[in-house]
Amino acid sequence: MKLLVKYDSNWADEMDIEGFKVFTDEQWEDHQKAFQKRFKEDKVYTYYVGTNEEIEYSSFKEFMRDFKVSEITDEEAAVLEKLFDNLSTRGYGFFPELY
């Protein structure tokens, strides 16, 4: 089983910012822990979505409201991977990551 994690936000009520990525349970936990650590250290996270556009989150809770997690089968994950090349490594569309 895998997780389909969708990101859905909006920049200044002008532009929808959406994307998704496939994770294992462990990968999704690690992703969340990395952002929790970021918020503890910096108190804020700024996600840049264009040359002068950014979405600023002031808490981990606020940040997580823009994500929806759904369980999918390995077969469904394989279909998504086939349709959207490298989905499990880089996602599709806009998807906040810490590198």
mmCIF file of C-alpha atoms in Angstrom, residues 41-90:
data_model
loop_
_atom_site.group_PDB
_atom_site.id
_atom_site.type_symbol
_atom_site.label_atom_id
_atom_site.label_comp_id
_atom_site.label_asym_id
_atom_site.label_seq_id
_atom_site.Cartn_x
_atom_site.Cartn_y
_atom_site.Cartn_z
ATOM 1 C CA GLU A 41 14.084 26.096 13.937
ATOM 2 C CA ASP A 42 12.751 28.903 11.735
ATOM 3 C CA LYS A 43 9.160 29.418 13.013
ATOM 4 C CA VAL A 44 8.073 30.031 9.418
ATOM 5 C CA TYR A 45 8.293 28.320 6.037
ATOM 6 C CA THR A 46 8.130 30.197 2.755
ATOM 7 C CA TYR A 47 7.194 28.222 -0.341
ATOM 8 C CA TYR A 48 8.180 30.013 -3.528
ATOM 9 C CA VAL A 49 5.798 29.328 -6.415
ATOM 10 C CA GLY A 50 7.061 31.804 -8.990
ATOM 11 C CA THR A 51 9.565 34.565 -9.490
ATOM 12 C CA ASN A 52 7.851 36.948 -7.057
ATOM 13 C CA GLU A 53 5.138 34.732 -5.632
ATOM 14 C CA GLU A 54 5.356 32.938 -2.321
ATOM 15 C CA ILE A 55 3.121 31.274 0.236
ATOM 16 C CA GLU A 56 4.199 31.834 3.815
ATOM 17 C CA TYR A 57 3.221 29.413 6.565
ATOM 18 C CA SER A 58 3.560 30.448 10.184
ATOM 19 C CA SER A 59 2.998 27.013 11.731
ATOM 20 C CA PHE A 60 3.256 23.337 10.920
ATOM 21 C CA LYS A 61 -0.480 22.966 11.555
ATOM 22 C CA GLU A 62 -1.281 25.709 9.043
ATOM 23 C CA PHE A 63 1.075 24.098 6.522
ATOM 24 C CA MET A 64 -0.475 20.642 6.904
ATOM 25 C CA ARG A 65 -3.995 21.967 6.206
ATOM 26 C CA ASP A 66 -3.015 22.205 2.539
ATOM 27 C CA PHE A 67 -2.363 18.451 2.268
ATOM 28 C CA LYS A 68 -4.804 15.589 1.818
ATOM 29 C CA VAL A 69 -3.581 12.015 2.251
ATOM 30 C CA SER A 70 -5.298 9.001 0.668
ATOM 31 C CA GLU A 71 -4.306 5.365 0.758
ATOM 32 C CA ILE A 72 -3.888 3.745 -2.649
ATOM 33 C CA THR A 73 -2.962 0.237 -3.707
ATOM 34 C CA ASP A 74 0.419 -0.660 -5.137
ATOM 35 C CA GLU A 75 -1.343 -1.224 -8.471
ATOM 36 C CA GLU A 76 -2.831 2.277 -8.428
ATOM 37 C CA ALA A 77 0.573 3.701 -7.536
ATOM 38 C CA ALA A 78 2.105 1.822 -10.480
ATOM 39 C CA VAL A 79 -0.471 3.321 -12.872
ATOM 40 C CA LEU A 80 0.254 6.833 -11.586
ATOM 41 C CA GLU A 81 3.995 6.192 -11.890
ATOM 42 C CA LYS A 82 3.473 5.090 -15.507
ATOM 43 C CA LEU A 83 1.367 8.143 -16.352
ATOM 44 C CA PHE A 84 3.496 10.687 -14.473
ATOM 45 C CA ASP A 85 7.163 9.766 -14.850
ATOM 46 C CA ASN A 86 9.216 9.830 -11.608
ATOM 47 C CA LEU A 87 6.172 10.636 -9.491
ATOM 48 C CA SER A 88 7.587 9.024 -6.357
ATOM 49 C CA THR A 89 10.844 10.971 -6.551
ATOM 50 C CA ARG A 90 9.770 14.437 -7.609
#
